[in-house]
Short mmCIF file of C-alpha atoms in Angstrom, two decimals:
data_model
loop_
_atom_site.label_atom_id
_atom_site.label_comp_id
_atom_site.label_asym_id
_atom_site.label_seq_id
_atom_site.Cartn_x
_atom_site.Cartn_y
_atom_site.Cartn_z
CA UNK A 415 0.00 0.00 0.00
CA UNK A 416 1.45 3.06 -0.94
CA UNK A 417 2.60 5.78 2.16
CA UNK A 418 -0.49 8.38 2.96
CA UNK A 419 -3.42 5.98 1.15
CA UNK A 420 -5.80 5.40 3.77
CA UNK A 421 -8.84 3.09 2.90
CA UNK A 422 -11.89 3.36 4.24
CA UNK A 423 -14.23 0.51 4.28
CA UNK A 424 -17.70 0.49 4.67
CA UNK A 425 -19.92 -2.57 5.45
CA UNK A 426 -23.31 -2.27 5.60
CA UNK A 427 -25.05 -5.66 6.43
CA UNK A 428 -28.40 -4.98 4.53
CA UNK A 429 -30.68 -7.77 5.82
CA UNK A 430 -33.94 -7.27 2.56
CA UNK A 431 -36.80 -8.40 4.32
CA UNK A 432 -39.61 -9.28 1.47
CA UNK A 433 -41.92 -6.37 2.67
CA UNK A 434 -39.52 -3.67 3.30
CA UNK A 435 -37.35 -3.98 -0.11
CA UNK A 436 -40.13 -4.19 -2.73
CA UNK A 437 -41.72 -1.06 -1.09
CA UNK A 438 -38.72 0.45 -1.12
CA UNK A 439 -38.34 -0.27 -4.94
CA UNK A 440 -41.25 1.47 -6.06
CA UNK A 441 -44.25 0.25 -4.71
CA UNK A 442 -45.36 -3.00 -4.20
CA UNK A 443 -47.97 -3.92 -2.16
CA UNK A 444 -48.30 -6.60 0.89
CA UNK A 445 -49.06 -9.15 -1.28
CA UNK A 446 -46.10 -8.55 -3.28
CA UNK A 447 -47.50 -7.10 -6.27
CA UNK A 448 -46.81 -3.92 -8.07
CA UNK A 449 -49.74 -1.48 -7.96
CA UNK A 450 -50.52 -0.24 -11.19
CA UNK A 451 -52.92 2.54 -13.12
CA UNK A 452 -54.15 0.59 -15.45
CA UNK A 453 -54.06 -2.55 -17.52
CA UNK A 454 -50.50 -3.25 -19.45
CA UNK A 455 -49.78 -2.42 -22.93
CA UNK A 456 -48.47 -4.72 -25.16
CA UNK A 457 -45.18 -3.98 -26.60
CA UNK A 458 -42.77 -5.30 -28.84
CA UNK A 459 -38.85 -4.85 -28.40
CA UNK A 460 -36.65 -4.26 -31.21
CA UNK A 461 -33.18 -4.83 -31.45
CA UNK A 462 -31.36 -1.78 -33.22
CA UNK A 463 -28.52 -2.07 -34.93
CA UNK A 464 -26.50 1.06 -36.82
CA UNK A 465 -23.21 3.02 -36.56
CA UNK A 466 -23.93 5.51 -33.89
CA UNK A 467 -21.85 5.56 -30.70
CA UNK A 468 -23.59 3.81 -28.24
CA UNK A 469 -24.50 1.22 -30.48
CA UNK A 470 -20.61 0.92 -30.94
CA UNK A 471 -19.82 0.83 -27.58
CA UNK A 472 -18.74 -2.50 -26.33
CA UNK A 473 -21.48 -4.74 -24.59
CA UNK A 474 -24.20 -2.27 -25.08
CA UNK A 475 -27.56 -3.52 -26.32
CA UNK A 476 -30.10 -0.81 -28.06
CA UNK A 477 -33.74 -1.69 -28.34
CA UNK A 478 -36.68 0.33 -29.25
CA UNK A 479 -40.09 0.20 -27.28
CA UNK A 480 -43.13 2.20 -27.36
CA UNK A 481 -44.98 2.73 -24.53
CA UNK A 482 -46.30 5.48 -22.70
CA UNK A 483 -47.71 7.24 -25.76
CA UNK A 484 -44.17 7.35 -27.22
CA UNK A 485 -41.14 5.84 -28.52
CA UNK A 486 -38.13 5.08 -26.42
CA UNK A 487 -35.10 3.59 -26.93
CA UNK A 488 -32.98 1.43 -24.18
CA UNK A 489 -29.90 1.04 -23.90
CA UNK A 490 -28.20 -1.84 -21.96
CA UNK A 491 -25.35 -3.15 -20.60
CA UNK A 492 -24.53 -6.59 -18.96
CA UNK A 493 -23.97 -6.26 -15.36
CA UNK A 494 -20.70 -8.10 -14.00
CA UNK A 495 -20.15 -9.30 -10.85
CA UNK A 496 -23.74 -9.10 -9.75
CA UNK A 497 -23.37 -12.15 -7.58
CA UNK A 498 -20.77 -14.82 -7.19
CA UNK A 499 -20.70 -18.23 -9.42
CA UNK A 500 -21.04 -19.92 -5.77
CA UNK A 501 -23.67 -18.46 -3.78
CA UNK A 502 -23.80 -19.47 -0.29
CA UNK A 503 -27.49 -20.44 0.77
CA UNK A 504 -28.70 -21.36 4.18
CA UNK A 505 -32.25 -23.20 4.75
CA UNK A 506 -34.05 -24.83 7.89
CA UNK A 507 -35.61 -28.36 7.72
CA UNK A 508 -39.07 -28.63 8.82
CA UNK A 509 -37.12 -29.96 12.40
CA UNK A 510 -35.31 -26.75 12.45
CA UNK A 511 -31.66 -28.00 11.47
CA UNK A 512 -29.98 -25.54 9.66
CA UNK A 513 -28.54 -26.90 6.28
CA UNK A 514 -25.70 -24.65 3.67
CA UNK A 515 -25.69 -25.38 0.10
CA UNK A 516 -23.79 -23.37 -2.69
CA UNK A 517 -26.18 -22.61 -5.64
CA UNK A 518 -24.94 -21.90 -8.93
CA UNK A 519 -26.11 -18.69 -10.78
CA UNK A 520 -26.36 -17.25 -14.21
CA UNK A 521 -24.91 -13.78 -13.79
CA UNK A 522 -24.22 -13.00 -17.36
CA UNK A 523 -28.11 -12.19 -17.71
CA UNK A 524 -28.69 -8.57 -16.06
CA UNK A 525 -28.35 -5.65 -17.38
CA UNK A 526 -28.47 -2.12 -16.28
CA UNK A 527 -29.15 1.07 -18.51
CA UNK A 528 -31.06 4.20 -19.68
CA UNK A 529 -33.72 5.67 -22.08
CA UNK A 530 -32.08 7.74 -24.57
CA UNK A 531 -33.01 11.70 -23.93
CA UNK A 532 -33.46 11.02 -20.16
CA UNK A 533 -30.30 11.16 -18.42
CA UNK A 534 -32.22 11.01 -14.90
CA UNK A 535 -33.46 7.48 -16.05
CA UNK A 536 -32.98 4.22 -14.84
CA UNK A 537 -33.40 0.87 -16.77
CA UNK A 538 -32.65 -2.65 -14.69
CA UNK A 539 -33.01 -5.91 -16.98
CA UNK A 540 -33.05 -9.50 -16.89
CA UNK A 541 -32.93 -11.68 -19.64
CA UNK A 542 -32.63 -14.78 -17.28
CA UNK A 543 -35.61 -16.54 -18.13
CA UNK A 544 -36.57 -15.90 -21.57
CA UNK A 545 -37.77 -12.03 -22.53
CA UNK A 546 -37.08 -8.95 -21.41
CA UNK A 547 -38.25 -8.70 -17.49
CA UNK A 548 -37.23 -5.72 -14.95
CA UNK A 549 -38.47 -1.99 -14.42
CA UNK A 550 -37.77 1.05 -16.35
CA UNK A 551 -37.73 4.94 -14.66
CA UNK A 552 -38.43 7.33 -16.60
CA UNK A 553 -38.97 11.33 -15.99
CA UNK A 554 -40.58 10.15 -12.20
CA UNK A 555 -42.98 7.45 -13.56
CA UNK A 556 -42.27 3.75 -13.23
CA UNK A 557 -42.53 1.03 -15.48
CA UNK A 558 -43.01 -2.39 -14.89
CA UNK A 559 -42.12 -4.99 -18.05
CA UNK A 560 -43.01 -8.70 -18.35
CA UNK A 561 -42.46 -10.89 -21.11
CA UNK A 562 -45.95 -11.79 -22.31
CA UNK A 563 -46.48 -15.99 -21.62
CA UNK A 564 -46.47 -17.95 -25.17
CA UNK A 565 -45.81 -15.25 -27.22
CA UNK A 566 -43.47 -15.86 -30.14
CA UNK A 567 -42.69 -12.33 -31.67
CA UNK A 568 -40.84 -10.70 -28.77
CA UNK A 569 -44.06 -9.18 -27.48
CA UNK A 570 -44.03 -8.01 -23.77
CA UNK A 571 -46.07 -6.14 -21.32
CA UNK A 572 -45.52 -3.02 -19.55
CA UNK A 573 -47.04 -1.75 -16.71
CA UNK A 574 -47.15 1.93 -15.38
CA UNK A 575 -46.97 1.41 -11.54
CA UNK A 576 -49.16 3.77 -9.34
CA UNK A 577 -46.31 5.61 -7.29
CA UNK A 578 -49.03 7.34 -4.83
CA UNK A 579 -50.34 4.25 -3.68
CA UNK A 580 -47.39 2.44 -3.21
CA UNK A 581 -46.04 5.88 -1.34
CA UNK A 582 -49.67 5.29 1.20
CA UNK A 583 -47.80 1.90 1.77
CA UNK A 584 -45.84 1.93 5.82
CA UNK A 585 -42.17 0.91 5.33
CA UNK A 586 -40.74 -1.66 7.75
CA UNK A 587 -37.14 -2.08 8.63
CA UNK A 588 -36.18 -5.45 8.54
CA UNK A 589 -33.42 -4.80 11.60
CA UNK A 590 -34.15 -4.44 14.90
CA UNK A 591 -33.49 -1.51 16.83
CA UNK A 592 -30.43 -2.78 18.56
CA UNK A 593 -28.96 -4.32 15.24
CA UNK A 594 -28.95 -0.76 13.89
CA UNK A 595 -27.00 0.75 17.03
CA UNK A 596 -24.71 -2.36 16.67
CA UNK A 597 -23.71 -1.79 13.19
CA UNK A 598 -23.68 1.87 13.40
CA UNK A 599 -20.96 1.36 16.86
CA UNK A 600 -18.89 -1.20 14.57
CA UNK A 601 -18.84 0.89 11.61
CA UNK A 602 -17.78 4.33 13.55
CA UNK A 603 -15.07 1.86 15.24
CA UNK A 604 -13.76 0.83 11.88
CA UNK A 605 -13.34 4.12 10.64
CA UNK A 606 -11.73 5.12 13.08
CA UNK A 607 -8.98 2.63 12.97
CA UNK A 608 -8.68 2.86 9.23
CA UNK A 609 -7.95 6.50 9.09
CA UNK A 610 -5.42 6.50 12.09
CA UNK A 611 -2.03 7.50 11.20
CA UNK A 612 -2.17 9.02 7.98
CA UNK A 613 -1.23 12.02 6.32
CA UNK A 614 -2.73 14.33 4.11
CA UNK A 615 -0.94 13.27 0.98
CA UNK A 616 -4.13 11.87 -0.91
CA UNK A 617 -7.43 9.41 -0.22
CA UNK A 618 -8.55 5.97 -1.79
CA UNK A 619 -12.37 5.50 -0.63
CA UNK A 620 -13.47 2.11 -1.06
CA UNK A 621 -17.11 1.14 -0.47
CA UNK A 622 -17.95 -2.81 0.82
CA UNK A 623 -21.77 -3.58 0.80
CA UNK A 624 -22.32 -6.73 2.49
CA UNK A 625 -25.54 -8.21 1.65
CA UNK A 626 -27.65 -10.73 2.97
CA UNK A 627 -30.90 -11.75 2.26
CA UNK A 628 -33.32 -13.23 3.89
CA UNK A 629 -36.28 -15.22 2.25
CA UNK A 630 -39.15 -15.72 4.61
CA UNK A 631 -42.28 -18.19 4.56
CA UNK A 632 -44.73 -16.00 3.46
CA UNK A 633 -42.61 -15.40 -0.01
CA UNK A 634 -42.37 -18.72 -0.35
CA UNK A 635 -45.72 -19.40 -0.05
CA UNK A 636 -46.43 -16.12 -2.64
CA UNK A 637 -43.86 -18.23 -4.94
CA UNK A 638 -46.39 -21.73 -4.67
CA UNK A 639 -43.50 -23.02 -2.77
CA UNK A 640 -41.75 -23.32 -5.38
CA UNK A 641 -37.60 -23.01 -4.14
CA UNK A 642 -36.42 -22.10 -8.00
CA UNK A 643 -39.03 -19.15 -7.72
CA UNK A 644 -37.72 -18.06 -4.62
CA UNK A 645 -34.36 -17.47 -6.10
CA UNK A 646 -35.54 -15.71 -8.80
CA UNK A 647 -37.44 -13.43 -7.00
CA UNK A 648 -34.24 -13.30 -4.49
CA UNK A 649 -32.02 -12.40 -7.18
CA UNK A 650 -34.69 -10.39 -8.98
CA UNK A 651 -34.60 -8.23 -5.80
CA UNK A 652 -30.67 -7.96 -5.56
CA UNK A 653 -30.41 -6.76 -9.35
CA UNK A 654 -32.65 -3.72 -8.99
CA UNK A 655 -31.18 -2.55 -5.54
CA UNK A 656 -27.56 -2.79 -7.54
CA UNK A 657 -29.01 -0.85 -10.47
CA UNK A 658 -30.61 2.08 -8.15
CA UNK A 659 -27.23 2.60 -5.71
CA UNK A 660 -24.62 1.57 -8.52
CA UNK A 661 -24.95 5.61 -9.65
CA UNK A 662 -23.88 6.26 -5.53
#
């Protein structure tokens, strides 16, 4: 480490109850649905190809979509490093013994972007299981988009999610008061030892989220009890809390 670098480390366990991070994310409701205005339009993406710069750009996908009374076009970006090959995954048997497993992902599948024209927009994709499937922000209103079920010509749905209602929704934290003081006391200890005898020469910041989720009963019953639905959802989750603090 070079003299006078000091690195500071922040980790911030983030424990995403079901409730708390969907509200968070725009407005779902305690079911676990989005709340929208009305019913979806049906859309179909087209790929764009051309000379212009972003469609140059390495790894950058263009598509165009209309919805929302008007044309837009997306542009996107595999995400790297999402989440690790291995993934480490803890479950209870119906006795209560707790079991580890490591469960292999596909992280070459989500992708994070923008509308063209709206550089305050926000685009987070997944192409893990077949269509186009994530949420779009755009100028304050959010979009919901689902590929449609046994279509054949790349149609999909998009929904305009009611941001008032899902505003009316209470927010829970999913850690307890004393976990928050707890972190809060171990982070303001860290940073303080990290930053202890150095200079003034010049700073290397370095920012650690560490992230745990936890999957409760009542999503897996929302997900029919179905375990491969649950990590969907799971990683569904992670992918658009990357895409709305990755600009941070």
């Amino acid at each position: 480490m070079a003299e006078g670098e000091a690195l500071v480390h922040m980790r911030i366990s983030l424990w995403l109850l079901w409730f708390g991070v969907f509200l968070v994310l725009s407005g779902l409701s305690q079911v676990g649905h989005f709340q929208y205005h009305s019913l979806p339009e049906v859309v179909i993406s087209m790929m764009l190809t051309g000379t212009g710069r972003h469609m140059k750009a390495s790894g950058w996908l263009s598509y165009n979509m209309n919805f929302g009374s008007q044309g837009h076009i997306v542009h996107a970006k595999t995400k790297k490093l999402l989440v690790p090959r291995q993934l480490s995954v803890f479950t209870y048997t119906g006795q209560g013994a707790l079991l580890k497993d490591h469960l292999f992902i596909m992280n070459d599948c989500y992708y994070d972007g923008y509308v063209e024209g709206d550089s305050g927009s926000l685009v987070a994709l997944s192409t893990c299981f077949g269509g186009f499937g994530g949420i779009a922000q755009i100028k304050d209103i959010t979009y919901e988009i689902k590929p449609k079920r046994f279509s054949d010509s790349l149609e999909h749905l998009v929904y305009k999610v009611n941001s008032e209602k899902a505003q009316s929704q209470p927010l829970r934290c999913g850690l307890s008061e004393e976990e928050i003081a707890r972190q809060l006391k171990l982070q303001e200890s860290e940073n303080s030892t990290l930053t202890q005898g150095t200079n003034d020469a010049w700073w290397t910041h370095k920012w650690f989220i560490e992230l745990a989720v936890v999957a409760d009963y009542n999503l897996f019953l929302h997900c029919n009890c179905n375990i491969s639905k649950v990590w969907e959802t799971v990683f569904d989750i992670i992918h658009k809390v990357d895409s709305i603090y990755s600009p941070l």
